Each structure stands twice: as C-alpha cells, then as structure tokens.
C-alpha positions as MATLAB code, in Angstrom:
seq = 'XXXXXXXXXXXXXXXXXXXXXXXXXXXXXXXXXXXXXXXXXXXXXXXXXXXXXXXXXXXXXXXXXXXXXXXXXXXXXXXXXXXXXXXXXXXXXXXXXXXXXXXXXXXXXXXXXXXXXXXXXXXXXXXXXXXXXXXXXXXXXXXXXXXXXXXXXXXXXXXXXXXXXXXXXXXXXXXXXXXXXXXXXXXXXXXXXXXXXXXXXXXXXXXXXXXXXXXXXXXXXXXXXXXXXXXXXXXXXXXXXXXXXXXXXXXXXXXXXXXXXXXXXXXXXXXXXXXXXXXXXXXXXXXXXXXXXXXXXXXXX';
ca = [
      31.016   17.296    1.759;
      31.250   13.673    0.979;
      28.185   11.209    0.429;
      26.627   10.377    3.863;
      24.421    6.691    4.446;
      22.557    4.987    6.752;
      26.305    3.224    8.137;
      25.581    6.949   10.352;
      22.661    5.226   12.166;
      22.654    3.562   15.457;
      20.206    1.109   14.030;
      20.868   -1.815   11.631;
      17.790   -3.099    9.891;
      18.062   -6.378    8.212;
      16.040   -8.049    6.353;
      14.393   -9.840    8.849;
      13.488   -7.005   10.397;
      14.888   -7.660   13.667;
      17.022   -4.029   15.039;
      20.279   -4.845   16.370;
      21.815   -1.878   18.164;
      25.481   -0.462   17.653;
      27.232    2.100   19.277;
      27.860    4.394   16.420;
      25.786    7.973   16.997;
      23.115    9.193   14.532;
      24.481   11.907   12.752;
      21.934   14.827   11.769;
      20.925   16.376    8.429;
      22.637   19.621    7.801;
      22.595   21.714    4.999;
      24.691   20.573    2.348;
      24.862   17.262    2.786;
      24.440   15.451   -0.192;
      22.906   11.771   -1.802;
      23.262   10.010   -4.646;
      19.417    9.582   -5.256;
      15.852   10.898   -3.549;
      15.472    7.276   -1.450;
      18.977    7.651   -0.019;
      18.496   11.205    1.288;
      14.624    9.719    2.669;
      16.184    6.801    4.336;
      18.764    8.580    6.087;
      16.054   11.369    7.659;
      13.794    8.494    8.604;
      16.767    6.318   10.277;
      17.729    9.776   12.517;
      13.719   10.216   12.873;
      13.678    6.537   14.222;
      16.981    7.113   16.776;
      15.896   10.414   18.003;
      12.402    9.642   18.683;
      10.070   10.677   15.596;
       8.204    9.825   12.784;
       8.609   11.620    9.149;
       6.147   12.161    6.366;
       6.459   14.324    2.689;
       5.131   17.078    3.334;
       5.111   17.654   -0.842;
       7.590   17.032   -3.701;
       7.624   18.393   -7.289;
       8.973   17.524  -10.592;
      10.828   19.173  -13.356;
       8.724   21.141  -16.328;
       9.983   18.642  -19.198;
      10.545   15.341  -16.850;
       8.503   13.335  -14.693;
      11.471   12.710  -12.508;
      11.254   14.051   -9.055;
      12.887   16.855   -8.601;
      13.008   18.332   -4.919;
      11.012   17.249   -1.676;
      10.292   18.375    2.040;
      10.333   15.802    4.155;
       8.836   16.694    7.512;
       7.781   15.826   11.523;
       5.052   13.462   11.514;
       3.849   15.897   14.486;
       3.682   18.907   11.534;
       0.309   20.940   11.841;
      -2.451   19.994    9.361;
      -5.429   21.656    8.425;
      -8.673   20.977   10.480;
     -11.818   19.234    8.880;
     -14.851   21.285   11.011;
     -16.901   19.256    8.655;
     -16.307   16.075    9.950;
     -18.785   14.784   13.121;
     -16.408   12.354   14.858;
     -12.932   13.868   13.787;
      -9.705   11.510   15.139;
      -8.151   12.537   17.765;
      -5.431   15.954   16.154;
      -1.912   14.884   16.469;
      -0.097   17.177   14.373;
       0.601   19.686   16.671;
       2.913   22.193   14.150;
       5.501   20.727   14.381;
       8.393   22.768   12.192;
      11.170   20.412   12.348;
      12.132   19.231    8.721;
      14.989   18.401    5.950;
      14.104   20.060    2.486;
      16.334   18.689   -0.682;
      16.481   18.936   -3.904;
      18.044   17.555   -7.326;
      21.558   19.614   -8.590;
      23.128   19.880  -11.782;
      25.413   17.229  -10.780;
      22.131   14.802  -10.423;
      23.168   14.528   -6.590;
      19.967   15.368   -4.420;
      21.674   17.948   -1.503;
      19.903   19.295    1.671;
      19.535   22.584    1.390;
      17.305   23.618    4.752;
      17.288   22.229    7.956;
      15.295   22.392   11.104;
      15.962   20.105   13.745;
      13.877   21.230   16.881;
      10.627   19.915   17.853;
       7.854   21.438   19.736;
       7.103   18.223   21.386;
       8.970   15.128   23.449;
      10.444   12.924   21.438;
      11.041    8.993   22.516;
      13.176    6.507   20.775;
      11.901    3.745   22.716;
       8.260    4.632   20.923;
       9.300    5.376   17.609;
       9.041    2.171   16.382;
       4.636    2.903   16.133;
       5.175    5.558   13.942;
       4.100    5.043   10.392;
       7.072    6.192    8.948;
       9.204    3.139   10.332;
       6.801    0.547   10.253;
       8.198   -2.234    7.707;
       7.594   -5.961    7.030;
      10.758   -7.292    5.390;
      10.569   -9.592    2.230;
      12.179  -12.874    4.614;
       9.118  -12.406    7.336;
       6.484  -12.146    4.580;
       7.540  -15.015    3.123;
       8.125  -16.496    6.921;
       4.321  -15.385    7.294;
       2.860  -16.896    4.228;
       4.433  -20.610    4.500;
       3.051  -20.434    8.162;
      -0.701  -18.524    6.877;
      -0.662  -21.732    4.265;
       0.306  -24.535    7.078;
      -2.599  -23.310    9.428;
      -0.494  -21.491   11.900;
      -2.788  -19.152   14.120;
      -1.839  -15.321   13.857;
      -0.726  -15.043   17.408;
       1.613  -17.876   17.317;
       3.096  -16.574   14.334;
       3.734  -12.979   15.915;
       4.971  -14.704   19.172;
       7.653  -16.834   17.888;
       8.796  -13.704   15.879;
       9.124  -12.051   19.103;
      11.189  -15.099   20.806;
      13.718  -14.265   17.471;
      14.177  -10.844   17.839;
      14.731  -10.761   21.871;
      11.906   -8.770   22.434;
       8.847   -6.508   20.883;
      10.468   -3.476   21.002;
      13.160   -5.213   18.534;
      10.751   -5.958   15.867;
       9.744   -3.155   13.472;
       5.758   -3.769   13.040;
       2.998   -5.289   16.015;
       1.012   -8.007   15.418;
      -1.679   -5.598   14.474;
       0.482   -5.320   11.183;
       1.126   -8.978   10.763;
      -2.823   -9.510   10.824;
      -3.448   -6.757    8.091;
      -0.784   -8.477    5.736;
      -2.174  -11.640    6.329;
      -5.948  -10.557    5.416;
      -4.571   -9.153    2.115;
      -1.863  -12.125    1.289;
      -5.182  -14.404    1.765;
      -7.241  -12.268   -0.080;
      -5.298  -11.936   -3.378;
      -4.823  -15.541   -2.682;
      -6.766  -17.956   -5.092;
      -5.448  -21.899   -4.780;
      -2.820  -22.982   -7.240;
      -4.318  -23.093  -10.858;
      -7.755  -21.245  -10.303;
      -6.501  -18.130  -11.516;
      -5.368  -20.248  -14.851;
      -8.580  -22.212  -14.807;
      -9.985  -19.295  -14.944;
      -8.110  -17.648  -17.556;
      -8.705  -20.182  -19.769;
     -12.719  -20.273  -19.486;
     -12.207  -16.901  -20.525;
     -10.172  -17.508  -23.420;
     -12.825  -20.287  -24.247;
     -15.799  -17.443  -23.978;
     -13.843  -15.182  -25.973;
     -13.153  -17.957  -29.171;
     -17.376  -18.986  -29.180;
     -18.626  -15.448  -28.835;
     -15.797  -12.204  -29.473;
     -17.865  -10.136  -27.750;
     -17.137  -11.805  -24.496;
     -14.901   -9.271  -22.787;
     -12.601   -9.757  -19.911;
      -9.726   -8.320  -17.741;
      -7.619   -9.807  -15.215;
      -5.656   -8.150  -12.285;
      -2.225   -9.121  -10.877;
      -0.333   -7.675   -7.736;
       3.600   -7.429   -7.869;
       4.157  -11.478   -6.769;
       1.929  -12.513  -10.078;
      -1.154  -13.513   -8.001;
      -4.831  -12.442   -9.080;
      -6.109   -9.297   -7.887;
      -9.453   -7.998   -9.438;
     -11.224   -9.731  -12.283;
     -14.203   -7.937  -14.385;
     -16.188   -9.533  -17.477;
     -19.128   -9.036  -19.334;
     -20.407  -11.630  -22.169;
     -22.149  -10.695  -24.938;
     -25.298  -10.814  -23.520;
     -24.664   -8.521  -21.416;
     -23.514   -5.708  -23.424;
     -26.115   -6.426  -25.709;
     -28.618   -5.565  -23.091;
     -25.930   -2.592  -21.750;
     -27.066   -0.508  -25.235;
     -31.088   -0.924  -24.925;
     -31.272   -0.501  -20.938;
     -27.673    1.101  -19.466;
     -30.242    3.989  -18.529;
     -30.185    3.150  -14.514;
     -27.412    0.986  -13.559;
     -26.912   -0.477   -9.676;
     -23.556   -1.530   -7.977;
     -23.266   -3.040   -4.746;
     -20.155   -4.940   -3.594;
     -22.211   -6.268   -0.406;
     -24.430   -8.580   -2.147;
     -22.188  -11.609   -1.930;
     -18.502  -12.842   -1.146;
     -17.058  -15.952   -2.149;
     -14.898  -18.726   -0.353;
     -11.595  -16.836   -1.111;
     -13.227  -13.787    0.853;
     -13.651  -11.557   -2.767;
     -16.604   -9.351   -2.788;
     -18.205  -10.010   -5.746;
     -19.438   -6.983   -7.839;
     -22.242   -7.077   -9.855;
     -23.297   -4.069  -12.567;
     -27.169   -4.651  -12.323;
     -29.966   -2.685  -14.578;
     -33.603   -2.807  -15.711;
     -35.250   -4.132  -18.383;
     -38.638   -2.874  -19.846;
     -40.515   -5.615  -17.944;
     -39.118   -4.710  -14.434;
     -36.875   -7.191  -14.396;
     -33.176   -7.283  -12.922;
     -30.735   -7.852  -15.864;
     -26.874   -8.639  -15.469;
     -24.803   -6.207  -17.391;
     -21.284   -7.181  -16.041;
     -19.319   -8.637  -13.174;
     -16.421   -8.119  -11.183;
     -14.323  -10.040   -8.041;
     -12.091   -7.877   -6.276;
      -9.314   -8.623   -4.058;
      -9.859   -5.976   -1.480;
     -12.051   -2.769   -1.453;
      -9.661   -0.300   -1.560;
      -9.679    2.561   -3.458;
      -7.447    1.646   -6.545;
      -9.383   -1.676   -6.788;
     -12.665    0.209   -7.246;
     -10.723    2.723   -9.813;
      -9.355   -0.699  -11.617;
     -12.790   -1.571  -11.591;
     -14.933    1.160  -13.024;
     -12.146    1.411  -15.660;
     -12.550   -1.975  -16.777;
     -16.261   -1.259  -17.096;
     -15.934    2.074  -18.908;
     -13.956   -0.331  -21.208;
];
C-alpha cells in the first residue's frame, strides 16, 4: 500500500492557523497503511480525529531494547476510559467514557512505521463542528505567535488581539485555539520575557562575581527562542554558611515577585543565633513543574 498524508484530509492547516475547507474526504486508518516516520502516522490520525469529530491522545509508546528511538505507539479516543482517583475530594468532572476506538503502529524492518490494528467505532457522538476544543487539535502557529508578541510588546489589549484574528479567519470556528489559549501564551511569552539586555546585564554581573570570588556559583535558563527562563545563584557566602547550618532549610516561592512577574525563590536557613541566613536564590519564569526540577537541580549543584 503506498505512503498515505495529510493531502487525505478535508482540512488544510496553514501556518496561520486559519482552516480552509476542501472537498476532498478524510480517508480512515486501516491496517496496513504505512508512514515514513512516527509524526506522519500521528498527524494523519489526529487530522481524521479533527474531520470526524474527536480528539486523540497516546495511550503509551515504547522503545527498542538497544535504542532510545521510539519504536511502536497506540494512539487512542480522547473519550478512552481512565482509571478513577476515589482519593481525590473534588474530582473533575469523568470524561473518558471507554472509549475503544484507536490506531496502534509500529516501526518495521524497512524503518516505515505501519498500522497494524484498527478500531474505528466510538461509544459516543462525535461532532466536527466541536472538535476544534479538543486538546489534541489545539495549535498556535509560529506566524500568530509572532503576530501575538509584536502586538503583546505595542500594548495591544488581549481581546483586541483575539478579535481581529477572528475578522482574518471568517469566523471562530475557523481558528484552531480560543482566546482562552491566546491569554495563556501571552502570560508565558511575558513571563520569560526580560527587556532587551537584562538577561546580558545580568550575565555579566555574574561573570564579574565569579572573577572576585570563584566560589560564586551561577546558572542561567533559556527556552527554545534564546530568552531567559530560570536563574539560580549562590555566592560564597552563602555556601559557606550552607556547610555549618544546611541542617533546616526553607523554600517559599510566595515571598516576593518582581516587575517581570518572576517569583523569586529564596533557599532560607538558621543560624546558631536564630537568625534567618540566605543560602541561595533563584527567579523562575513560571512555576511549573520542570522549572521547580531545573531548580532544585541547580541547588543540589
């Protein structure tokens, strides 16, 4: 069977992310089918998700015994039954309802990836017109996050922003996020934001800390566009004092934000006269979990 693609959709995506429709008809999965790599064979499930009316997740993947490469993958219903949390006092409302629909592929000798189950009924409605909210096809394009981050930088308000993409694309139900997303890109862009030349000010304080005193110590952060993320240091002070009283040691993220809306994180102990001692600090661009992981791993340092 030859190579299929996304050209099988009835849903261009460009790059602006504004959905033009054509007439072609989605064409489902069926076993055998095969893709040149793991993210063609995921793109074309989640374009026939999107045009028949359903999100998709990965259900779970696994990789060869000698490689790290991927290797096979199930790639599932968003709807597909979970397991229940009785632990939990306010649990979200449950909308995996077991769902069994599904593609499962895997990696050949001939380093194709080829489909080798299929189930393509659902237990539930599904709606085109709504698939758009599902995670799976939720996307803000490289031209409108650049679109986004001139406007973010000229003192456009959020609403304007998301309403003259709207105007563009003929429509919500042409665009492939809400403004809910455009707001949540925006508070990280301005977050990880620092104004041109603080983040090589700061940099070079550092680097003038580290020449007096070599026991200054320092780490800096950067996201994928080169812009600061997290910052920890510790002078020598500090780690002096780390070795006599690194007995009790507090960390609170709450005690203070600065103008660039960066919790600052202080590693606070005790000295023998009761007093509150500075044993590191840290900025962090958002408190998500792999900033708090960068973190701590900078301190263990």
């Amino acid at each position: 069977m030859e190579d299929m693609s996304l050209n099988n959709s009835s849903t261009e995506i460009e790059d602006n992310n504004i959905l033009t429709p054509t007439k072609t008809i989605p064409v489902p999965p069926c076993v055998g089918m095969l893709f040149d790599c793991y993210g063609d064979a995921y793109d074309f499930y989640n374009v026939y998700a999107k045009n028949v009316g359903f999100g998709i997740r990965v259900r779970n993947s696994y990789k060869g015994k000698n490689s790290n490469e991927k290797q096979g993958a199930v790639l599932c219903c968003s709807h597909e039954e979970c397991k229940k949390n009785n632990e939990v006092s306010n649990p979200r409302p449950l909308k995996r309802i077991g769902c069994c629909a599904m593609m499962r592929i895997k990696s050949n000798n001939t380093q194709k990836w080829v489909v080798t189950e299929v189930v393509l009924e659902h237990n539930h409605k599904t709606t085109p017109s709504s698939a758009r909210f599902c995670k799976s096809h939720k996307f803000i394009g490289t031209a409108i996050k650049k679109k986004l981050e001139l406007n973010s930088d000229a003192g456009i308000r959020t609403n304007k922003k998301f309403h003259s993409l709207i105007v563009q694309a003929g429509g919500p139900e042409n665009l492939s996020f809400d403004e809910k997303d455009v707001r949540n890109y925006l508070d990280n862009y301005k977050r990880l934001k620092l104004v041109q030349g603080d983040a090589q000010a700061m940099y070079e304080y550092f680097c003038h800390m580290q020449i007096k005193n070599p026991n200054f110590f320092y780490l800096m952060d950067f996201d994928d566009e080169t812009r600061l993320k997290n910052v920890f240091w510790a002078d020598a002070r500090s780690r002096v004092a780390y070795e006599f009283f690194g007995d009790a040691i507090t960390f609170d993220t709450t005690y203070i934000t600065n103008r660039y809306d960066m919790p600052f994180a202080p590693f606070v102990g005790v000295n023998h006269h009761g007093q509150s001692i500075l044993l590191g600090c840290g900025l962090l661009g958002n408190e998500t979990t792999d900033s708090f992981i960068w973190l701590f791993n900078a301190w263990l340092m």
